[in-house]
Amino acid sequence: MRRTMVAGNWKMHGTRASVAELIDGLRNLNLPKDVEIAVFPSELFIDRVINGLEDAPILVGAQDAAIESKQGALTGEISPEQLVGAGCKFVLIGHSERRLILGESNETLNRKFAAAQASGLTPVLCIGETLEQREAGQTLEVVERQLNAVIDEFGIDVLASAVIAYEPVWAIGTGLTATPQQAQDVHAAIRAQLAQKNPEVAQGVRLLYGGSVKAANAVELFSMPDIDGGLIGGASLNADEFGAICRAAGN
Ligand code: 13P
């Protein structure tokens, strides 16, 4: 049985004041026990969020980590090992904003993926097509290529200790959500692709959907058989809205 997960990606948002308010709001939520919940604050606030949520059933992840697992001479970077030391459990790898705006290549992402796993962080590998690629009918080919970049280098088994997030780029921050059926179709195709290589890994790996998820559309999306939860951007900055999305994922 795959445990549903709801993850909040705060992206490059937050001030000392707004993060304190968000922590307070999250601490007071009524959250479902059967859902794994995590937030991904800006690295500036990770320590504070981990301390603030110590007694709450909410885990913390990082939005990025270095290509080397151990600390060392790499100016400006934070190593997975440091993140583990701080109390992080997850790290986002390959978010489309990093692939497309910052130009992160599959090679770099693979190094980050491996470094994360070497330190005991669970990578949340983000994949998804642009609008242009969807309109050209290339969606499945694109997500398959993004997944294969990892599988071809490390083998399929590494996905047993990872989470995959399908985030169509055209649905991120646009208010345009993939319909539950559109998302389900891609999730089912991803699972089928993985099943050809290892049915057990395919059955066990969690596939999150991301892209304009809100409380109002979460129930329908999460009711799809291959959607195991969500990666939430904008709506995760509001504790009440995020709480409602978490409850939508509960049974
Ligand atoms: P939005 O929920 O704001 O569309 O962002 C989704 C996302 O990119 C989460 O990683």
Coordinates of C-alpha atoms and ligand atoms in Angstrom, one line a residue:
M1 CA 0.0 0.0 0.0
R2 CA 1.4 3.4 -0.9
R3 CA 1.1 6.0 1.7
T4 CA -0.4 9.2 0.4
M5 CA 1.8 12.2 0.6
V6 CA 1.1 16.0 0.5
A7 CA 4.2 18.2 0.1
G8 CA 4.2 22.0 0.2
N9 CA 6.9 23.7 -1.9
W10 CA 7.2 27.2 -0.6
K11 CA 9.6 28.1 -3.4
M12 CA 11.4 31.5 -2.9
H13 CA 8.8 32.9 -0.6
G14 CA 8.8 34.0 3.0
T15 CA 10.0 36.6 5.4
R16 CA 10.8 36.1 9.1
A17 CA 7.4 37.3 9.9
S18 CA 5.4 35.3 7.3
V19 CA 7.3 32.1 8.0
A20 CA 6.6 32.5 11.8
E21 CA 2.9 33.0 11.0
L22 CA 2.9 30.0 8.6
I23 CA 4.6 27.8 11.3
D24 CA 1.9 28.8 13.8
G25 CA -0.9 28.1 11.4
L26 CA 0.6 24.7 10.5
R27 CA 1.0 23.7 14.2
N28 CA -2.7 24.3 14.8
L29 CA -4.0 22.3 11.9
N30 CA -6.1 19.2 12.3
L31 CA -4.2 16.8 10.0
P32 CA -5.1 13.2 8.8
K33 CA -2.8 10.5 10.3
D34 CA -2.7 8.4 7.2
V35 CA -1.1 11.0 5.1
E36 CA 2.6 11.8 5.1
I37 CA 2.9 15.6 5.1
A38 CA 6.0 17.6 4.4
V39 CA 6.9 21.2 3.7
F40 CA 9.9 22.5 1.7
P41 CA 10.8 26.0 2.9
S42 CA 13.5 28.2 1.5
E43 CA 16.9 27.0 2.9
L44 CA 17.1 30.2 4.8
F45 CA 14.3 29.1 7.1
I46 CA 14.8 25.3 7.2
D47 CA 16.2 25.3 10.7
R48 CA 13.5 27.5 12.1
V49 CA 10.7 25.5 10.4
I50 CA 12.2 22.2 11.7
N51 CA 12.3 23.6 15.3
G52 CA 8.8 25.2 14.9
L53 CA 7.2 22.0 13.7
E54 CA 9.0 19.7 16.1
D55 CA 5.8 18.5 17.7
A56 CA 3.7 18.6 14.6
P57 CA 3.2 15.6 12.2
I58 CA 4.9 17.5 9.4
L59 CA 8.3 16.6 8.0
V60 CA 10.6 19.1 6.4
G61 CA 12.5 18.9 3.1
A62 CA 14.8 21.1 1.1
Q63 CA 14.1 22.6 -2.3
D64 CA 17.6 21.8 -3.6
A65 CA 20.9 20.3 -2.4
A66 CA 24.5 20.1 -3.6
I67 CA 26.0 17.6 -6.1
E68 CA 28.2 16.2 -3.3
S69 CA 26.8 14.5 -0.3
K70 CA 29.5 15.6 2.2
Q71 CA 30.3 19.1 3.3
G72 CA 33.3 20.7 1.7
A73 CA 34.6 23.5 -0.4
L74 CA 31.6 24.4 -2.6
T75 CA 30.7 28.0 -2.1
G76 CA 27.0 28.8 -1.8
E77 CA 25.9 25.2 -1.7
I78 CA 24.3 23.1 1.1
S79 CA 25.2 19.4 1.2
P80 CA 22.6 16.7 1.7
E81 CA 24.6 15.6 4.8
Q82 CA 24.2 19.1 6.3
L83 CA 20.5 18.9 5.5
V84 CA 20.2 15.5 7.2
G85 CA 22.0 16.9 10.2
A86 CA 19.5 19.8 10.4
G87 CA 16.6 17.3 10.4
C88 CA 15.5 17.3 6.7
K89 CA 14.0 14.1 5.3
F90 CA 13.4 15.0 1.6
V91 CA 14.9 17.1 -1.2
L92 CA 13.3 18.2 -4.4
I93 CA 15.3 17.2 -7.4
G94 CA 14.7 18.6 -10.9
H95 CA 11.9 21.0 -10.3
S96 CA 11.0 22.6 -13.7
E97 CA 12.0 26.0 -12.4
R98 CA 15.5 24.7 -11.8
R99 CA 15.6 22.7 -15.1
L100 CA 14.2 25.5 -17.3
I101 CA 15.2 28.8 -15.6
L102 CA 18.5 27.7 -14.0
G103 CA 19.4 25.3 -16.8
E104 CA 20.0 22.3 -14.6
S105 CA 20.9 19.3 -16.8
N106 CA 20.1 15.7 -16.3
E107 CA 23.7 15.2 -15.5
T108 CA 23.7 17.7 -12.7
L109 CA 20.3 16.4 -11.4
N110 CA 21.7 12.8 -11.4
R111 CA 24.6 13.9 -9.3
K112 CA 22.2 15.6 -6.9
F113 CA 19.9 12.6 -6.9
A114 CA 22.8 10.2 -6.0
A115 CA 24.2 12.6 -3.4
A116 CA 20.9 12.9 -1.7
Q117 CA 20.3 9.2 -1.5
A118 CA 23.9 8.6 -0.3
S119 CA 23.1 10.8 2.7
G120 CA 19.8 9.3 3.5
L121 CA 17.6 12.0 2.0
T122 CA 14.6 10.9 0.0
P123 CA 14.7 12.6 -3.4
V124 CA 11.4 13.9 -4.8
L125 CA 12.2 13.7 -8.5
C126 CA 10.2 16.3 -10.5
I127 CA 9.3 15.7 -14.1
G128 CA 6.8 17.2 -16.5
E129 CA 6.3 18.6 -20.0
T130 CA 6.0 22.2 -21.2
L131 CA 2.8 23.4 -23.0
E132 CA 4.6 23.2 -26.3
Q133 CA 5.6 19.6 -25.7
R134 CA 2.0 18.7 -24.7
E135 CA 0.6 20.3 -27.8
A136 CA 3.1 18.5 -29.9
G137 CA 1.9 15.2 -28.4
Q138 CA 5.2 14.6 -26.7
T139 CA 4.1 14.4 -23.0
L140 CA 4.8 10.7 -22.4
E141 CA 8.0 10.7 -24.4
V142 CA 9.3 13.7 -22.3
V143 CA 8.5 12.3 -18.9
E144 CA 9.9 8.9 -20.0
R145 CA 13.1 10.6 -21.0
Q146 CA 13.4 12.5 -17.7
L147 CA 12.9 9.3 -15.8
N148 CA 15.2 7.3 -17.9
A149 CA 18.0 9.8 -17.3
V150 CA 18.0 8.5 -13.7
I151 CA 17.2 4.9 -14.4
D152 CA 19.8 4.4 -17.1
E153 CA 22.5 5.7 -14.8
F154 CA 21.5 4.1 -11.5
G155 CA 19.1 1.4 -12.3
I156 CA 15.4 1.2 -11.5
D157 CA 15.8 0.1 -7.9
V158 CA 16.9 3.5 -6.7
L159 CA 13.3 4.6 -7.3
A160 CA 12.3 2.4 -4.4
S161 CA 13.6 5.1 -2.1
A162 CA 12.4 8.1 -4.0
V163 CA 9.2 9.9 -4.7
I164 CA 8.2 11.0 -8.2
A165 CA 6.3 14.2 -8.8
Y166 CA 4.6 14.8 -12.1
E167 CA 4.2 18.5 -12.6
P168 CA 3.1 19.7 -16.1
V169 CA 5.0 23.0 -16.5
W170 CA 1.9 24.6 -18.0
A171 CA -0.1 23.9 -14.8
I172 CA 2.5 25.4 -12.4
G173 CA 1.4 28.7 -11.0
T174 CA -1.0 29.3 -13.8
G175 CA -4.3 28.3 -12.2
L176 CA -4.6 25.8 -15.1
T177 CA -4.8 22.4 -13.4
A178 CA -4.5 19.2 -15.4
T179 CA -7.9 17.5 -15.3
P180 CA -7.9 14.5 -13.0
Q181 CA -8.1 12.3 -16.1
Q182 CA -5.2 14.0 -17.8
A183 CA -3.0 13.6 -14.7
Q184 CA -4.2 10.0 -14.1
D185 CA -3.3 9.1 -17.8
V186 CA 0.3 10.3 -17.3
H187 CA 0.6 8.7 -13.9
A188 CA -0.6 5.4 -15.3
A189 CA 1.8 5.6 -18.2
I190 CA 4.7 6.4 -15.8
R191 CA 3.8 3.4 -13.6
A192 CA 3.5 1.2 -16.7
Q193 CA 6.9 2.3 -17.9
L194 CA 8.4 1.5 -14.5
A195 CA 6.6 -1.9 -14.3
Q196 CA 8.3 -3.1 -17.5
K197 CA 11.6 -2.8 -15.6
N198 CA 10.5 -3.7 -12.1
P199 CA 6.8 -4.3 -11.2
E200 CA 7.5 -4.1 -7.5
V201 CA 9.1 -0.8 -7.7
A202 CA 6.4 0.4 -10.0
Q203 CA 3.7 -0.6 -7.5
G204 CA 5.5 0.9 -4.5
V205 CA 6.7 4.2 -5.7
R206 CA 4.5 7.2 -4.9
L207 CA 3.6 9.5 -7.8
L208 CA 2.5 13.0 -6.7
Y209 CA 0.7 15.4 -9.0
G210 CA 1.7 19.1 -8.9
G211 CA 0.4 22.1 -10.7
S212 CA -2.3 24.5 -9.3
V213 CA -3.6 22.1 -6.7
K214 CA -6.0 23.7 -4.3
A215 CA -8.5 22.5 -1.7
A216 CA -11.2 22.9 -4.3
N217 CA -9.7 20.4 -6.8
A218 CA -7.7 18.1 -4.5
V219 CA -10.3 15.5 -3.7
E220 CA -10.9 14.7 -7.4
L221 CA -7.2 14.6 -8.2
F222 CA -6.4 12.4 -5.2
S223 CA -9.2 10.0 -5.9
M224 CA -7.4 8.8 -9.1
P225 CA -5.9 5.4 -8.7
D226 CA -2.3 6.3 -9.7
I227 CA -2.2 9.7 -8.0
D228 CA -0.7 9.2 -4.6
G229 CA -0.9 12.8 -3.3
G230 CA 0.3 16.2 -4.4
L231 CA 3.2 18.7 -4.6
I232 CA 1.6 22.0 -3.8
G233 CA 3.1 25.4 -4.6
G234 CA 1.1 28.6 -4.0
A235 CA -1.6 27.0 -2.0
S236 CA 0.9 25.7 0.5
L237 CA 1.7 29.2 1.7
N238 CA -1.7 29.4 3.4
A239 CA -1.8 27.1 6.4
D240 CA -5.6 26.6 6.3
E241 CA -5.7 25.9 2.6
F242 CA -2.8 23.5 2.9
G243 CA -4.5 21.8 5.8
A244 CA -7.7 21.4 3.7
I245 CA -5.6 19.8 0.9
C246 CA -4.0 17.4 3.4
R247 CA -7.4 16.4 4.7
A248 CA -8.6 15.9 1.1
A249 CA -5.8 13.3 0.8
G250 CA -6.9 11.4 3.9
N251 CA -9.3 8.6 3.9
Ligands
13P1 P1 1.6 25.7 -7.9 O1 0.8 24.8 -7.0 O2 1.8 27.1 -7.4 O3 1.0 25.7 -9.3 O4 3.1 25.1 -8.0 C1 3.3 23.8 -8.2 C2 4.7 23.5 -8.0 O5 5.5 23.9 -8.8 C3 5.1 22.7 -6.8 O6 6.4 22.3 -6.9

